[in-house]
């Protein structure tokens, strides 16, 4: 049986288009230092470091863990580098947790980052692969046709995506770390923004951010002694499926459904909308909120958009199941860190430490990440109480 | 910690250029072979799958994504990836089994170095602000390390040539080797230096290839009635990135990893060391107290063929296979990453 583990420290940077004031090492150290301060620990208290980020081409540094070991106080310790596409932030947290849940380590620091201003992510993702058809579209171009198929099937109203774009940017106004701060955001403003990939408009898409996120994960005995309330890891799961195969369900991928089922059963969740208090879900393009509401079992198939339109996922509208109270990926997107930010924000909620975007009394929260062509998933559920 | 069993291993030939074969075509034969050795058909038959690869070798993001096509991942599987040598994918899988979330795992590593110039590609691993712009490549940095050793009197050029001579000779019995042959020390030393003090034969070749391994709990291996070697210990440590801040003539991280993995608790009979340059084998064997009684790199090691991202896993597989065959009872395998042995992993394997 796995040992109990909990998040005892969380550190983030301010997310913005360009962090010209720090190097890559400076960026990760800032998040890591913030996590240590939050946990009341020092560098020497850490047994191992697990680092994650999306493709190395985003910064042009090959296997950057070798360069970042000094900045992360890791000399003489084990260091592992995870890379599972856009889900990497979540996967990295799970791999870090396994260092503790295996009983091998007591206290682990995990850090994810992206300094996207060092390059152009869309083109770094669109390099031609030898022997493969060249997709010169970036992520938005890849997902747009899948979203159109969702709209066709579900007969969702025209403005469901617009509503998500507004809702998450309003949430971001409660989170000073969020990259996009758009106090005048409105349905009209989103609707009038340029169309990028039909049906996705500019303001229905995530920004490109610099930023890093770090967690300190500790074993049960040390977590109970931590200065602040721990977020107990109640379940964690990952799933992958091939990018393309005959009959692949791209709108509602099986890997996502299976991953959710796995993490729910570990945490004893039978009805996610009822049993969970909030969720931080990887929504880089507006329409992915209704799509993931269905994929994750918060709504029956074809009805995710109804929750969105009712305001069920909005903190400002007093919804019963707020999604992405931090502003989500739509408001801050340092790609390699985005999944871990979801996991960290879920933990902040159950620690009662989410400041102005706190869901009152949150006890159980989902953190979710996906990546690639929506074939890689990682999820965890954290709780204010031990299982 | 639980003992965990290595029950299958497969590796491709190390070749200078795999030609038009793409990553999936490199992976499929070794994954199928490793799974087939224990009667498995696809990744559906294991609880967890983890791989190691590097985007920069193929020159495009997401090298590992197409790798999933080689696994039979429909329905979806529990899968992860490290942007490191697959020896670290083994480490992640080992943790997964230790925590009880899996009883078995498939691990694979692959790399196709031929499309680029590997020493230059790996330059981009260095500090991007202060070192990488100088284009100090891996061979240049290794030469610096070898020169430091020679100047300190820690080794001689004959010692380096001896390592190469033994590697080439051992590789004669390794059907996967890229470079093998019978060369005496005098012949090797008569060659010109390439990047002083290194001669070409002091440097590993650049290779394309893949390897795969299946591990499981010892209980599961017994139930299956298959041969296995036991992982008694595994640990890895990294050192500072700054070459000037390290004593390049020793490997303190290898020493610590060896201690944590239990190397020094009993004598080892065999060691496979990931030493891309001849003098590094001497650093590693000294850091691990390997004396003349230990068979070092019976496969020829990576001087005989270096499949980036798979060579570390292959070292572990080489030792496991020999233990499973009954040639040895206790051995160690080593994997490395980074310039001048910055990051090192040590595994101790034993027979049943």
XYZ file of C-alpha atoms in Angstrom:
739
model
C 0.000 0.000 0.000
C 1.150 3.492 -0.777
C 2.301 5.728 2.067
C 0.196 8.804 2.709
C 1.587 12.011 1.282
C 0.507 15.641 1.346
C 1.334 18.984 -0.201
C 2.864 21.116 2.554
C 4.267 23.972 0.489
C 3.185 25.783 -2.663
C 5.165 28.405 -4.558
C 4.331 30.245 -7.743
C 5.735 33.144 -9.691
C 3.725 35.985 -11.131
C 2.706 34.906 -14.618
C 3.378 37.358 -17.424
C 4.345 37.546 -21.094
C 8.024 38.038 -20.446
C 10.025 37.732 -17.273
C 13.024 39.656 -18.539
C 14.195 40.284 -14.980
C 15.245 36.665 -14.344
C 17.131 33.865 -16.091
C 15.521 30.433 -16.477
C 17.367 29.412 -13.308
C 16.132 32.516 -11.531
C 12.555 31.773 -12.529
C 12.513 28.215 -11.170
C 14.363 29.234 -8.035
C 11.769 31.921 -7.307
C 8.924 29.376 -7.347
C 10.950 26.813 -5.387
C 11.968 29.354 -2.763
C 8.342 30.440 -2.376
C 7.303 26.805 -1.840
C 10.007 26.294 0.801
C 8.957 29.455 2.630
C 5.336 28.291 2.501
C 6.393 24.926 3.982
C 8.644 26.545 6.597
C 11.610 24.579 5.252
C 15.121 25.182 3.969
C 16.949 23.747 0.979
C 18.741 21.154 3.122
C 15.397 19.669 4.216
C 14.690 18.412 0.701
C 15.594 14.790 -0.203
C 15.051 14.869 -3.966
C 13.922 17.183 -6.772
C 11.543 16.310 -9.604
C 11.385 18.779 -12.463
C 9.016 18.946 -15.397
C 8.483 21.062 -18.466
C 7.084 20.776 -21.973
C 9.344 20.382 -25.035
C 12.955 21.521 -24.586
C 12.599 23.504 -27.809
C 10.530 26.110 -25.979
C 13.714 27.484 -24.411
C 16.345 25.788 -26.540
C 17.971 24.000 -23.598
C 18.378 20.234 -23.912
C 17.474 18.291 -20.752
C 17.656 21.464 -18.631
C 17.717 19.588 -15.320
C 21.491 19.347 -15.702
C 21.731 23.146 -15.868
C 19.114 23.799 -13.179
C 20.494 21.529 -10.462
C 22.415 24.369 -8.791
C 19.441 26.746 -8.829
C 17.263 24.071 -7.232
C 19.693 23.167 -4.461
C 19.938 19.651 -5.824
C 23.677 19.002 -5.857
C 24.324 15.585 -4.320
C 20.634 14.672 -4.464
C 18.498 12.743 -6.945
C 16.898 14.756 -9.754
C 14.353 13.445 -12.221
C 12.989 15.194 -15.316
C 9.469 14.359 -16.478
C 8.063 15.220 -19.909
C 4.574 14.097 -20.916
C 3.520 16.984 -23.227
C 0.980 19.501 -21.840
C -0.032 17.127 -19.058
C 3.551 17.300 -17.745
C 2.775 19.663 -14.869
C 0.326 17.149 -13.461
C 2.466 14.113 -14.255
C 5.460 15.728 -12.574
C 3.463 16.250 -9.368
C 2.383 12.603 -9.469
C 5.922 11.352 -10.062
C 7.125 13.565 -7.197
C 4.353 12.161 -4.991
C 5.467 8.625 -5.873
C 8.888 9.446 -4.422
C 7.132 9.858 -1.060
C 4.271 7.357 -1.475
C 6.843 4.637 -2.204
C 8.403 5.261 1.199
C 11.784 5.969 -0.449
C 11.879 9.706 0.407
C 10.352 11.885 3.110
C 10.282 15.349 1.540
C 10.457 16.132 -2.142
C 10.544 19.410 -4.038
C 8.907 19.448 -7.442
C 9.116 22.323 -9.891
C 7.703 22.933 -13.351
C 8.262 25.912 -15.584
C 8.117 27.434 -19.008
C 9.826 30.593 -20.137
C 7.916 30.918 -23.344
C 9.297 34.345 -24.148
C 12.552 32.573 -25.042
C 10.885 31.259 -28.215
C 7.592 30.940 -30.043
C 5.665 27.981 -28.653
C 3.325 27.644 -31.599
C 6.205 27.171 -34.027
C 8.226 25.051 -31.606
C 5.226 22.712 -31.624
C 4.918 22.755 -35.376
C 8.370 21.578 -36.457
C 8.087 19.028 -39.209
C 8.635 15.485 -37.913
C 10.709 13.333 -40.208
C 8.515 10.802 -42.026
C 5.254 12.342 -40.714
C 2.732 14.661 -42.358
C 3.477 18.249 -41.437
C 0.829 19.928 -39.291
C 1.572 23.628 -39.471
C -1.262 24.609 -37.196
C -0.169 24.944 -33.583
C -2.414 23.747 -30.776
C -5.438 25.954 -31.590
C -5.534 24.771 -35.173
C -5.299 21.189 -34.004
C -8.204 21.434 -31.546
C -10.581 23.692 -33.528
C -12.046 20.928 -35.734
C -12.588 18.745 -32.647
C -14.438 21.615 -30.962
C -16.592 22.106 -34.060
C -17.546 18.453 -33.887
C -18.484 18.917 -30.217
C -20.729 21.863 -31.102
C -22.364 19.868 -33.899
C -23.057 16.875 -31.680
C -24.194 18.719 -28.563
C -26.089 21.532 -30.298
C -24.451 23.847 -27.789
C -25.345 27.526 -28.124
C -23.045 29.798 -30.083
C -21.847 31.691 -26.999
C -20.940 28.860 -24.595
C -17.247 29.323 -25.382
C -17.556 33.088 -24.992
C -19.151 32.598 -21.588
C -16.205 30.449 -20.397
C -13.722 33.039 -21.668
C -15.442 35.751 -19.637
C -15.942 33.612 -16.539
C -12.283 32.529 -16.248
C -11.012 36.097 -16.834
C -13.334 37.320 -14.078
C -11.876 34.652 -11.814
C -8.400 35.880 -12.768
C -9.255 39.328 -11.382
C -9.359 37.652 -7.957
C -5.862 36.156 -8.456
C -2.967 38.646 -8.485
C -0.608 36.002 -9.942
C -2.766 35.527 -13.057
C -1.219 36.752 -16.301
C -4.311 38.250 -17.958
C -5.954 40.993 -15.906
C -8.881 42.243 -17.979
C -11.189 44.277 -15.710
C -13.443 45.261 -18.637
C -13.968 41.699 -19.893
C -17.465 41.126 -21.304
C -19.295 38.831 -23.704
C -19.149 41.600 -26.358
C -15.413 42.098 -25.914
C -14.718 38.368 -26.421
C -17.134 38.121 -29.334
C -15.495 41.050 -31.093
C -11.949 39.758 -30.680
C -10.377 38.389 -33.887
C -11.276 34.877 -34.994
C -8.096 32.740 -34.879
C -9.244 29.218 -35.605
C -12.995 29.005 -36.203
C -14.765 28.811 -33.707
C -11.936 30.023 -31.419
C -11.443 33.754 -31.057
C -8.349 35.472 -29.697
C -9.923 35.950 -26.252
C -11.112 32.334 -26.202
C -7.484 31.185 -26.269
C -4.842 30.916 -23.566
C -1.990 33.427 -23.406
C 1.700 32.519 -23.719
C 3.330 33.069 -20.338
C 6.594 32.892 -18.453
C 6.260 31.294 -15.063
C 7.037 28.481 -12.663
C 5.175 26.533 -10.016
C 6.615 24.434 -7.192
C 5.293 22.063 -4.545
C 6.804 20.472 -1.474
C 5.333 17.002 -0.913
C 5.932 15.273 2.415
C 5.257 11.951 4.112
C 2.452 11.699 6.669
C 4.590 12.109 9.817
C 6.259 15.273 8.519
C 3.102 16.656 6.924
C 1.281 16.660 10.239
C 4.100 18.806 11.693
C 4.021 21.349 8.855
C 3.284 24.943 9.881
C 0.338 25.281 7.507
C -2.521 22.938 6.782
C -1.520 20.082 4.456
C -3.455 19.109 1.326
C -3.676 15.312 1.489
C -3.260 13.438 -1.768
C -6.360 11.274 -1.982
C -5.748 9.826 -5.435
C -3.634 10.205 -8.549
C -3.927 8.755 -12.043
C -2.422 8.988 -15.517
C -3.597 7.647 -18.877
C -2.274 7.718 -22.435
C -3.680 6.638 -25.766
C -2.190 6.897 -29.278
C -2.592 10.180 -31.161
C -4.432 8.487 -33.981
C -6.160 5.174 -34.289
C -9.200 3.847 -36.098
C -12.312 4.842 -34.187
C -10.534 7.204 -31.785
C -13.093 9.349 -29.946
C -11.445 12.757 -30.071
C -14.280 14.845 -28.642
C -14.647 12.760 -25.502
C -11.426 10.755 -25.324
C -11.472 7.429 -23.539
C -8.111 8.090 -21.866
C -9.660 11.080 -20.076
C -12.747 9.134 -19.018
C -10.647 6.209 -17.760
C -8.252 8.492 -15.895
C -11.144 10.264 -14.141
C -12.779 6.976 -13.206
C -9.497 5.758 -11.710
C -8.833 8.883 -9.632
C -12.470 9.070 -8.449
C -12.440 5.479 -7.262
C -9.214 6.097 -5.281
C -10.763 9.148 -3.594
C -14.208 7.595 -3.084
C -15.903 10.057 -5.444
C -19.051 8.665 -7.050
C -20.670 11.873 -8.291
C -17.986 14.468 -9.032
C -20.371 17.435 -9.201
C -21.770 16.576 -5.771
C -18.695 15.124 -4.036
C -16.088 17.666 -5.123
C -16.140 21.281 -3.959
C -14.241 22.729 -6.915
C -11.941 21.764 -9.752
C -8.937 23.190 -11.544
C -9.158 21.755 -15.032
C -6.834 22.304 -17.980
C -8.938 24.494 -20.301
C -6.571 26.206 -22.794
C -9.380 26.979 -25.230
C -12.800 28.090 -23.994
C -14.840 25.232 -25.408
C -12.813 22.687 -23.497
C -14.752 23.561 -20.335
C -18.053 22.063 -21.550
C -16.176 19.233 -23.265
C -14.266 18.305 -20.098
C -17.378 18.724 -17.923
C -18.691 15.752 -19.869
C -15.420 13.840 -20.160
C -14.900 14.105 -16.389
C -18.443 13.080 -15.546
C -19.716 16.410 -14.142
C -22.483 16.390 -16.755
C -24.062 13.778 -19.036
C -22.677 13.604 -22.563
C -23.933 16.515 -24.676
C -24.939 18.596 -21.649
C -21.699 20.081 -20.342
C -22.523 23.448 -21.908
C -25.666 23.643 -19.763
C -23.588 23.825 -16.572
C -21.463 26.533 -18.125
C -24.480 28.557 -19.266
C -26.241 28.171 -15.883
C -23.198 29.581 -14.110
C -22.623 26.318 -12.183
C -18.870 26.645 -12.773
C -18.655 30.349 -11.866
C -17.494 31.619 -8.493
C -18.974 35.037 -9.287
C -22.375 33.556 -10.049
C -22.328 31.402 -6.904
C -22.138 28.163 -8.878
C -22.251 24.849 -7.033
C -19.107 23.488 -8.686
C -16.693 26.325 -9.483
C -14.090 25.484 -12.114
C -10.769 27.325 -12.427
C -11.226 29.869 -9.649
C -7.600 30.926 -10.224
C -8.446 32.040 -13.752
C -7.209 28.765 -15.218
C -5.052 28.164 -18.259
C -7.137 30.759 -20.135
C -5.598 33.417 -17.869
C -2.024 32.089 -17.364
C -0.190 29.557 -19.480
C 3.466 28.748 -18.938
C 2.836 25.422 -20.703
C 5.133 23.085 -18.764
C 3.870 24.518 -15.455
C 0.178 24.852 -16.368
C -0.734 21.340 -15.208
C 1.073 21.764 -11.896
C -0.627 25.122 -11.366
C -3.963 23.259 -11.631
C -2.754 20.703 -9.084
C -1.376 23.462 -6.837
C -4.521 25.581 -7.035
C -6.648 22.537 -6.103
C -4.360 22.106 -3.087
C -4.647 25.806 -2.181
C -8.428 25.447 -2.100
C -8.474 22.528 0.340
C -5.827 24.221 2.485
C -8.196 27.200 2.708
C -5.354 29.311 1.365
C -6.710 30.622 -1.939
C -7.297 34.197 -0.782
C -9.821 36.068 -2.937
C -10.588 33.081 -5.153
C -11.233 30.720 -2.246
C -14.287 28.455 -2.483
C -15.688 28.677 0.992
C -15.223 25.498 2.998
C -13.624 23.542 0.140
C -12.693 20.059 1.365
C -12.118 18.023 -1.775
C -10.780 19.320 -5.093
C -9.721 17.951 -8.465
C -6.556 18.993 -10.307
C -6.483 18.014 -13.995
C -4.047 18.294 -16.896
C -4.025 17.056 -20.449
C -1.569 17.269 -23.275
C -0.535 16.466 -26.825
C -3.550 15.960 -29.064
C -5.628 15.286 -25.923
C -4.151 11.790 -25.597
C -2.200 12.310 -22.332
C -3.943 12.847 -18.979
C -2.932 13.281 -15.374
C -5.232 14.009 -12.447
C -5.170 14.144 -8.711
C -7.684 14.710 -5.947
C -6.584 16.486 -2.804
C -8.489 16.791 0.450
C -8.413 18.824 3.626
C -8.623 15.587 5.611
C -6.641 12.362 5.512
C -8.359 9.494 3.696
C 12.308 -1.572 -0.055
C 10.823 -4.426 -2.018
C 13.084 -6.448 -4.280
C 11.924 -6.075 -7.861
C 12.634 -8.542 -10.652
C 13.967 -7.863 -14.144
C 12.250 -10.551 -16.216
C 12.997 -9.542 -19.801
C 15.371 -7.361 -21.780
C 15.895 -6.676 -25.459
C 18.095 -4.286 -27.400
C 18.626 -3.427 -31.014
C 21.946 -3.417 -32.785
C 23.878 -0.188 -32.300
C 24.156 1.280 -35.771
C 25.673 4.523 -37.006
C 22.604 5.326 -39.078
C 19.242 3.564 -38.911
C 18.365 5.149 -42.238
C 14.695 5.710 -42.957
C 13.521 3.824 -39.851
C 11.498 6.181 -37.684
C 11.235 6.053 -33.902
C 8.310 3.627 -33.871
C 10.251 1.313 -36.137
C 13.207 1.445 -33.748
C 11.039 0.745 -30.712
C 8.617 -1.914 -31.937
C 11.082 -4.788 -32.406
C 12.646 -4.418 -28.935
C 9.331 -3.821 -27.147
C 7.743 -6.826 -28.877
C 10.757 -8.993 -28.162
C 10.993 -8.027 -24.472
C 7.257 -8.560 -23.944
C 7.353 -11.815 -25.920
C 10.145 -13.239 -23.749
C 7.632 -13.563 -20.900
C 4.571 -14.328 -23.012
C 3.167 -10.774 -23.064
C 1.664 -9.348 -26.234
C 1.433 -5.586 -25.648
C 1.610 -2.880 -22.994
C -1.905 -4.013 -22.008
C -0.243 -6.920 -20.191
C 1.754 -4.693 -17.791
C 0.458 -2.227 -15.202
C 2.693 0.710 -16.148
C 4.835 1.850 -19.065
C 7.622 4.436 -18.964
C 10.092 5.591 -21.592
C 13.145 7.790 -22.034
C 13.988 9.871 -25.093
C 15.189 13.310 -26.174
C 13.385 15.601 -28.629
C 16.586 17.274 -29.747
C 18.000 14.058 -31.214
C 15.275 13.944 -33.855
C 15.048 17.735 -34.016
C 11.325 18.089 -33.302
C 9.147 18.347 -30.226
C 7.461 15.250 -28.756
C 9.736 12.397 -29.837
C 7.962 10.196 -27.303
C 4.453 10.854 -28.611
C 4.820 8.618 -31.638
C 6.485 6.055 -29.369
C 3.063 5.313 -27.907
C 2.108 3.937 -31.330
C 4.475 1.032 -30.700
C 2.715 -0.101 -27.526
C -0.810 -1.202 -28.387
C -2.255 1.525 -26.140
C -5.915 0.922 -27.046
C -7.646 0.861 -24.592
C -5.600 3.627 -22.894
C -2.681 2.665 -20.660
C -0.947 4.067 -17.576
C 2.109 5.651 -19.123
C 4.800 8.229 -18.391
C 7.994 9.572 -19.923
C 11.272 11.075 -18.788
C 13.359 13.353 -21.001
C 16.356 11.364 -19.768
C 18.050 8.054 -20.407
C 15.576 5.207 -19.944
C 17.548 4.074 -16.866
C 15.621 6.883 -15.141
C 12.390 5.573 -16.654
C 13.266 2.345 -14.860
C 13.720 4.372 -11.668
C 10.280 5.973 -12.052
C 8.761 2.522 -12.683
C 10.598 1.098 -9.662
C 9.005 3.810 -7.478
C 5.577 3.036 -8.973
C 5.925 -0.630 -7.981
C 7.321 0.294 -4.546
C 4.224 2.425 -3.858
C 1.973 -0.475 -4.802
C 0.294 1.201 -7.774
C 1.727 -1.358 -10.189
C 3.050 -4.899 -10.066
C 4.713 -4.856 -13.461
C 6.143 -2.336 -15.893
C 7.492 -2.007 -19.414
C 10.424 0.382 -19.828
C 11.995 1.458 -23.100
C 14.475 3.990 -24.374
C 15.284 5.068 -27.885
C 17.353 7.552 -29.758
C 18.185 8.390 -33.296
C 21.327 10.509 -33.139
C 22.177 10.209 -36.828
C 20.093 13.162 -38.106
C 22.273 15.656 -36.198
C 25.778 16.058 -34.892
C 25.466 14.652 -31.400
C 28.369 16.480 -29.721
C 26.922 19.790 -30.947
C 23.351 18.873 -30.018
C 24.481 18.072 -26.485
C 26.186 21.447 -26.221
C 22.672 22.811 -25.832
C 22.523 20.960 -22.513
C 24.950 23.456 -21.013
C 24.093 26.683 -19.178
C 22.336 28.651 -21.951
C 23.684 32.032 -20.861
C 27.341 31.414 -20.061
C 28.493 28.102 -21.560
C 26.318 27.000 -24.493
C 27.044 30.149 -26.554
C 30.731 29.196 -26.478
C 29.852 25.903 -28.219
C 32.008 23.816 -25.944
C 30.932 20.358 -27.113
C 30.847 17.067 -25.201
C 34.098 15.829 -26.712
C 35.891 19.056 -25.836
C 34.667 18.898 -22.251
C 35.623 15.233 -21.951
C 39.087 16.095 -23.309
C 39.380 18.734 -20.613
C 38.527 16.086 -18.027
C 41.018 13.577 -19.461
C 43.731 16.246 -19.481
C 42.993 17.029 -15.844
C 43.390 13.338 -14.992
C 46.671 13.026 -16.904
C 48.109 16.197 -15.395
C 47.169 14.991 -11.910
C 48.957 11.702 -12.563
C 45.717 9.846 -11.932
C 45.934 7.959 -15.242
C 48.249 7.458 -18.189
C 47.455 7.292 -21.883
C 48.272 3.563 -21.672
C 45.520 3.164 -19.071
C 43.076 4.782 -21.489
C 44.209 2.589 -24.368
C 43.837 -0.480 -22.156
C 40.188 0.389 -21.576
C 39.626 0.676 -25.327
C 41.520 -2.512 -26.118
C 39.404 -4.506 -23.625
C 36.170 -2.883 -24.844
C 36.844 -3.727 -28.493
C 37.842 -7.289 -27.586
C 34.799 -7.870 -25.349
C 32.564 -6.455 -28.076
C 33.661 -9.282 -30.395
C 31.202 -11.503 -28.547
C 28.427 -8.868 -28.558
C 26.286 -9.231 -31.696
C 24.768 -5.764 -31.162
C 28.106 -3.927 -31.029
C 28.943 -1.241 -33.552
C 32.710 -1.314 -32.974
C 34.747 -4.392 -32.058
C 38.109 -5.920 -32.809
C 41.426 -7.062 -31.487
C 43.666 -4.065 -30.946
C 46.682 -3.995 -28.669
C 47.649 -0.944 -26.660
C 50.665 -0.105 -28.864
C 48.522 -0.020 -32.007
C 45.969 2.226 -30.332
C 48.584 4.620 -28.988
C 50.176 4.891 -32.425
C 47.065 6.659 -33.669
C 47.002 10.454 -33.826
C 45.101 12.375 -31.209
C 41.678 13.670 -32.281
C 41.060 16.268 -29.609
C 44.115 16.045 -27.402
C 44.524 13.974 -25.307
C 41.626 11.963 -26.740
C 42.105 9.727 -29.741
C 39.068 8.815 -31.799
C 38.898 5.397 -30.155
C 38.726 7.023 -26.696
C 35.317 8.434 -27.705
C 32.148 6.382 -28.015
C 30.543 6.251 -31.441
C 27.209 7.929 -32.099
C 24.527 5.295 -32.571
C 20.872 4.825 -33.387
C 18.885 2.212 -31.517
C 16.528 1.223 -28.745
C 16.199 -1.117 -25.798
C 13.326 -2.387 -23.676
C 12.900 -4.132 -20.342
C 10.091 -5.728 -18.358
C 10.142 -5.685 -14.558
C 7.696 -6.925 -11.923
C 7.429 -7.823 -8.275
C 9.395 -10.929 -7.277
C 6.090 -12.580 -6.287
C 4.707 -12.026 -9.773
C 7.893 -13.373 -11.385
C 7.609 -16.533 -9.279
C 3.958 -16.983 -10.210
C 4.858 -16.628 -13.875
C 7.667 -19.151 -13.479
C 10.131 -17.033 -15.464
C 13.839 -16.464 -14.975
C 14.701 -13.198 -13.306
C 17.426 -11.047 -11.784
C 16.609 -9.043 -8.671
C 17.107 -5.276 -8.346
C 18.529 -5.083 -4.807
C 19.104 -1.360 -4.883
C 18.922 1.609 -7.207
C 19.866 5.240 -6.585
C 20.942 8.267 -8.557
C 22.614 11.579 -7.697
C 23.432 14.749 -9.608
C 26.327 17.180 -9.118
C 26.807 20.851 -9.849
C 26.537 21.841 -13.495
C 29.614 24.023 -13.311
C 32.661 22.067 -14.414
C 34.939 24.491 -12.607
C 33.192 23.760 -9.323
C 33.726 19.983 -9.566
C 36.748 17.762 -9.053
C 36.596 16.193 -12.505
C 39.006 13.388 -11.594
C 36.495 11.643 -9.333
C 32.748 11.042 -9.392
C 31.287 11.841 -6.002
C 27.722 11.390 -7.228
C 28.507 7.868 -8.482
C 30.042 7.091 -5.097
C 26.975 8.318 -3.200
C 24.578 6.513 -5.551
C 26.660 3.352 -5.135
C 26.502 3.625 -1.349
C 22.739 4.177 -1.427
C 22.212 1.297 -3.841
C 24.191 -1.067 -1.579
C 27.166 -1.667 -3.875
C 29.623 -1.922 -0.992
C 27.621 -4.348 1.130
C 29.063 -7.369 -0.721
C 31.505 -7.914 -3.575
C 30.269 -7.532 -7.138
C 31.476 -9.838 -9.908
C 30.451 -7.812 -12.931
C 29.897 -4.143 -13.745
C 28.518 -2.406 -16.808
C 29.579 1.241 -16.695
C 28.177 3.967 -18.946
C 31.516 5.579 -19.825
C 31.276 7.415 -23.164
C 35.009 8.201 -22.978
C 37.756 5.755 -22.007
C 39.113 7.775 -19.082
C 35.601 7.983 -17.593
C 35.528 4.209 -17.124
C 38.583 4.605 -14.881
C 36.895 7.371 -12.885
C 33.787 5.274 -12.447
C 35.509 2.008 -11.520
C 37.594 3.845 -8.908
C 34.552 5.627 -7.510
C 32.889 2.250 -7.070
C 36.020 0.467 -5.707
C 35.998 -2.044 -8.579
C 39.232 -4.012 -8.498
C 40.841 -6.433 -10.934
C 38.500 -9.260 -9.928
C 35.459 -7.511 -11.386
C 34.551 -8.064 -15.040
C 34.018 -4.559 -16.357
C 31.893 -3.994 -19.449
C 31.765 -7.559 -20.751
C 29.505 -6.231 -23.539
C 32.180 -3.774 -24.615
C 30.258 -0.921 -22.977
C 29.255 2.220 -24.819
C 32.664 2.568 -26.485
C 31.305 -0.271 -28.640
C 28.009 1.515 -29.347
C 26.174 4.375 -27.632
C 22.433 4.497 -28.186
C 21.631 7.824 -26.550
C 18.632 7.598 -24.164
C 18.802 3.769 -24.217
C 22.425 3.015 -23.284
C 21.861 3.438 -19.552
C 18.935 1.021 -19.567
C 21.018 -1.331 -21.723
C 23.786 -1.410 -19.103
C 21.226 -2.655 -16.578
C 19.847 -5.117 -19.117
C 23.325 -6.429 -19.931
C 23.980 -7.243 -16.270
C 20.481 -8.655 -15.712
C 20.789 -10.969 -18.723
C 24.136 -12.318 -17.525
C 22.750 -12.960 -14.055
C 19.664 -14.645 -15.512
C 21.970 -16.831 -17.613
C 23.804 -17.874 -14.442
C 27.144 -16.296 -15.445
C 27.247 -14.132 -12.336
C 25.477 -13.892 -8.996
C 25.931 -10.185 -8.154
C 26.630 -7.184 -10.348
C 26.169 -3.485 -10.764
C 25.072 -1.315 -13.647
C 25.670 2.392 -14.056
C 24.030 5.076 -16.184
C 25.083 8.675 -16.729
C 23.717 11.964 -18.024
C 25.192 15.397 -18.588
C 28.696 16.575 -19.373
C 31.683 14.857 -17.723
C 29.536 12.417 -15.683
C 27.379 15.083 -14.005
C 24.465 12.789 -13.111
C 24.853 9.120 -12.246
C 22.588 6.193 -11.477
C 23.718 2.915 -9.929
C 21.742 -0.331 -9.811
C 22.723 -3.466 -7.897
C 21.408 -6.720 -9.364
C 21.564 -10.223 -7.925
C 20.640 -13.733 -8.935
C 17.987 -15.710 -7.126
